[in-house]
CSV table of N, CA, C and O in Angstrom, one decimal:
chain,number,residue,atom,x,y,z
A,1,UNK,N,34.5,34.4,54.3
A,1,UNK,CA,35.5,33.5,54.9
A,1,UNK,C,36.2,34.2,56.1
A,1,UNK,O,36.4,33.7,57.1
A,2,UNK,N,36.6,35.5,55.8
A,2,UNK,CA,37.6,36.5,56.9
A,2,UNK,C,36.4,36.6,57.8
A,2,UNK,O,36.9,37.0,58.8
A,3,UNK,N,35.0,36.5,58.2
A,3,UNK,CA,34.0,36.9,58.7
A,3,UNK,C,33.9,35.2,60.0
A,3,UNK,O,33.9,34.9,61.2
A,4,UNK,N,34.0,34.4,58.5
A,4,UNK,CA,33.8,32.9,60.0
A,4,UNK,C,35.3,33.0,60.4
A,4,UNK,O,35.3,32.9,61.6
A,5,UNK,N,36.6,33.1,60.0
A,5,UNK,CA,37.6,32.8,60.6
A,5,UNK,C,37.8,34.2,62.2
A,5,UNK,O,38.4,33.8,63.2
A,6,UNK,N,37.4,35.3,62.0
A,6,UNK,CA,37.4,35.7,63.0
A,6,UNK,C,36.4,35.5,64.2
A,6,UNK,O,36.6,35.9,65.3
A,7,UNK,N,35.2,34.8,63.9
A,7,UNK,CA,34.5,33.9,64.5
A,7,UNK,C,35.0,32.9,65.7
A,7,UNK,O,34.7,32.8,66.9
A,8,UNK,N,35.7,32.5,65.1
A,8,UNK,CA,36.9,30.8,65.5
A,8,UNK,C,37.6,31.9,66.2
A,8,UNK,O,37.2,31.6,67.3
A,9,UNK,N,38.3,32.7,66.4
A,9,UNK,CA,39.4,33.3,67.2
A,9,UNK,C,38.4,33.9,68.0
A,9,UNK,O,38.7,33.8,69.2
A,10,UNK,N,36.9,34.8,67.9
A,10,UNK,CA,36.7,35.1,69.3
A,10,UNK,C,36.4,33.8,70.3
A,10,UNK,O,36.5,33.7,71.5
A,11,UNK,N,36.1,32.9,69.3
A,11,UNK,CA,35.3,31.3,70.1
A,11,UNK,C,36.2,31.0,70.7
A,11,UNK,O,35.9,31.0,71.9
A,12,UNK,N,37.3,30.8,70.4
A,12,UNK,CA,38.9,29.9,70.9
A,12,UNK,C,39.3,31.0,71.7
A,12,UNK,O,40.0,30.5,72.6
A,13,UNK,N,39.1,32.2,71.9
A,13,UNK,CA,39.8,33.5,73.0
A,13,UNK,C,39.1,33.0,74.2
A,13,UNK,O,39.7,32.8,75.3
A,14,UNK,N,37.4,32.8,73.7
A,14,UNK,CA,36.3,33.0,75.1
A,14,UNK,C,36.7,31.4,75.8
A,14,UNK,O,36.9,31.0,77.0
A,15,UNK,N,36.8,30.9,74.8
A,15,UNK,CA,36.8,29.2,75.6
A,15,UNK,C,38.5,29.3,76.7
A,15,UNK,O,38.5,29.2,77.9
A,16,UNK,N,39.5,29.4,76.0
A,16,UNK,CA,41.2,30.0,77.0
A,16,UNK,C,40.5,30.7,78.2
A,16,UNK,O,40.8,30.5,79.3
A,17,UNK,N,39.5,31.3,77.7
A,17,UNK,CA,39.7,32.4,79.2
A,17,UNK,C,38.6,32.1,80.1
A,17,UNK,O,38.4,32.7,81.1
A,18,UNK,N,37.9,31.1,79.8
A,18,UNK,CA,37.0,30.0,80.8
A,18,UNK,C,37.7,28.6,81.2
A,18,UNK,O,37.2,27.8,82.0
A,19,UNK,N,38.4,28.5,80.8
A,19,UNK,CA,39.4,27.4,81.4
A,19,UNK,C,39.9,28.3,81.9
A,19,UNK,O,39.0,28.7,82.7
A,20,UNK,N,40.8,29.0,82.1
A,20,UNK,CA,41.6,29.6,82.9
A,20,UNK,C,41.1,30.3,84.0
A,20,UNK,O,41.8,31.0,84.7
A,21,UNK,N,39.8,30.2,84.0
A,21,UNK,CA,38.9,31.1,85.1
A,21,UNK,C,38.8,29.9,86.1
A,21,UNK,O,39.4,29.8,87.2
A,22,UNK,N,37.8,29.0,85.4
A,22,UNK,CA,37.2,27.9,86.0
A,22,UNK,C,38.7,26.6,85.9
A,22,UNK,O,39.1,26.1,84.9
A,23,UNK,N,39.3,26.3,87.4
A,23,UNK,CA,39.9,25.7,87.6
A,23,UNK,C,40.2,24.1,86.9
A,23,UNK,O,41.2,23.6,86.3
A,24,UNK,N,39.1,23.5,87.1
A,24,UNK,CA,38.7,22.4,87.1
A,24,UNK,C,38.9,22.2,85.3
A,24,UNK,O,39.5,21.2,84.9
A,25,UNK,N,38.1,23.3,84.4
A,25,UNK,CA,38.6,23.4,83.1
A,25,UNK,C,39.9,23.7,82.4
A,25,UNK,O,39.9,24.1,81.2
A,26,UNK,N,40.9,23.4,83.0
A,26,UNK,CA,42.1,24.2,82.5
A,26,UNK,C,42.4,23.0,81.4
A,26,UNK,O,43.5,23.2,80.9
A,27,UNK,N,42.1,22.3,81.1
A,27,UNK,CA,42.5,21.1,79.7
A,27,UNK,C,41.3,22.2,78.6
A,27,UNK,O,41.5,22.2,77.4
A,28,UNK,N,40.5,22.8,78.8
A,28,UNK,CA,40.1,23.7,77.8
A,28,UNK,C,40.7,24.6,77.3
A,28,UNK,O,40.9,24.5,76.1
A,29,UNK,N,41.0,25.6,78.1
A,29,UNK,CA,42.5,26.4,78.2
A,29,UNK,C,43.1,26.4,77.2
A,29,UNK,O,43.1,27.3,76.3
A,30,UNK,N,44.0,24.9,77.3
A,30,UNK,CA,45.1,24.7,76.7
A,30,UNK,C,44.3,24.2,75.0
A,30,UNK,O,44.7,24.7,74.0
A,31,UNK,N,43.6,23.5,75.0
A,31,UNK,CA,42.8,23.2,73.9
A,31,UNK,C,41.9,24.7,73.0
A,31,UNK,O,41.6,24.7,71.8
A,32,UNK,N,41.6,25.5,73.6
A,32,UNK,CA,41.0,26.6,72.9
A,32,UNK,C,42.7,27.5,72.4
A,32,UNK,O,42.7,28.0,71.2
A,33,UNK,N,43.8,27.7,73.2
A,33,UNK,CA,45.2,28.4,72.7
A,33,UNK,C,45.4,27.4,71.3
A,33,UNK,O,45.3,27.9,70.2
A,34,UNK,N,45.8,25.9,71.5
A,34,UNK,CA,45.8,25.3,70.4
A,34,UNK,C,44.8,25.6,69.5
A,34,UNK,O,45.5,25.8,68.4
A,35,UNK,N,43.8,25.7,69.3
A,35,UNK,CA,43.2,25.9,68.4
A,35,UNK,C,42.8,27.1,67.1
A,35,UNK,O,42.4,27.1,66.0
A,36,UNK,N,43.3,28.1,68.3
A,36,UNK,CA,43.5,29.6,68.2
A,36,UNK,C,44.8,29.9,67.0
A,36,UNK,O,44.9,30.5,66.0
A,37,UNK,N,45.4,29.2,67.7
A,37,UNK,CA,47.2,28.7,66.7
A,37,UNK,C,47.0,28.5,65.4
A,37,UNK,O,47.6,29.0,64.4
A,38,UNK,N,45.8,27.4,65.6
A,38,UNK,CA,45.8,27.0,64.2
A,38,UNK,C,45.1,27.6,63.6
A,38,UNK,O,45.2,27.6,62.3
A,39,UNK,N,44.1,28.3,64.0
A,39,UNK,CA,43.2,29.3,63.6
A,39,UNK,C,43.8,30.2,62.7
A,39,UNK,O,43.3,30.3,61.6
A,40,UNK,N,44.7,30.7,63.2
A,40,UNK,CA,45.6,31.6,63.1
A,40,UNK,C,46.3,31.8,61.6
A,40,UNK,O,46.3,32.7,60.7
A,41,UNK,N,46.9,30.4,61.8
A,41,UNK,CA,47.9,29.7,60.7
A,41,UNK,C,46.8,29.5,59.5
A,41,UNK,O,47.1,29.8,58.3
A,42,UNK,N,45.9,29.1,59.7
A,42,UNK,CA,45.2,28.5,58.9
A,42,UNK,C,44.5,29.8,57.9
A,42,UNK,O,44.4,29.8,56.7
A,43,UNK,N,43.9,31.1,58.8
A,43,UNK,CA,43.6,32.3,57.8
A,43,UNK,C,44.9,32.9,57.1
A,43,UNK,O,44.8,33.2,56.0
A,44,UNK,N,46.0,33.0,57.9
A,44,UNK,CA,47.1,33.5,57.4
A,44,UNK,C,47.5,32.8,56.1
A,44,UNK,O,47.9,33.6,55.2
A,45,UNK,N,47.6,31.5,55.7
A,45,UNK,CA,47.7,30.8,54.6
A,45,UNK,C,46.7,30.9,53.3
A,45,UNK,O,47.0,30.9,52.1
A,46,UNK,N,45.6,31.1,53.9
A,46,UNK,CA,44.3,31.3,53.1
A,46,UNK,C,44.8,32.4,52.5
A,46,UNK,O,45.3,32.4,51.3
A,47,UNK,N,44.8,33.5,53.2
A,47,UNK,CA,45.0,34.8,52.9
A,47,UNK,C,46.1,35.1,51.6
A,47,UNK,O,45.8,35.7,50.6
A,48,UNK,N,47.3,34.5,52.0
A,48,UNK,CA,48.1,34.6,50.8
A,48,UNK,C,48.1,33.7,49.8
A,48,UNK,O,49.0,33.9,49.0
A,49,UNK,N,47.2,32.5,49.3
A,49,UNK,CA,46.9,32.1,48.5
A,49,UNK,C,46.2,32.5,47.9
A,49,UNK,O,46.5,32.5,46.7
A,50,UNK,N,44.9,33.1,48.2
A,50,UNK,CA,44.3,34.3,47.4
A,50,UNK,C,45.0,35.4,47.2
A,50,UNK,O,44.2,36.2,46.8
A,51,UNK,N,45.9,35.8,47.4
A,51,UNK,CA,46.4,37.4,47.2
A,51,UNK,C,47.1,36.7,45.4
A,51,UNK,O,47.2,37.3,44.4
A,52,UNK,N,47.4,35.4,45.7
A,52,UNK,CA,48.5,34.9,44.7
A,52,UNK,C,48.0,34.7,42.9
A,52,UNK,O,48.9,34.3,42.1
């Protein structure tokens, strides 16, 4: 699971940083940061439910 969730954060990094390259994509940008967020939130929660 720690193997696909850091998956989703390089996916959600590369996608931010191709919107932000390519002009025209910047609604990607903001949608790969969102996603990253939740990415985020979402292993961090995992994480301490199994520790529990």
């Amino acid at each position: 699971m720690v193997g696909f969730i850091i998956f989703l954060l390089v996916l959600w990094a590369v996608l931010s940083i191709l919107g932000f390259v390519v002009k025209g994509l910047l609604w990607l940008a903001w949608v790969g940061i969102i996603l990253f967020v939740v990415t985020v939130i979402f292993g961090f929660i995992r994480s301490k439910l199994s520790k529990q």
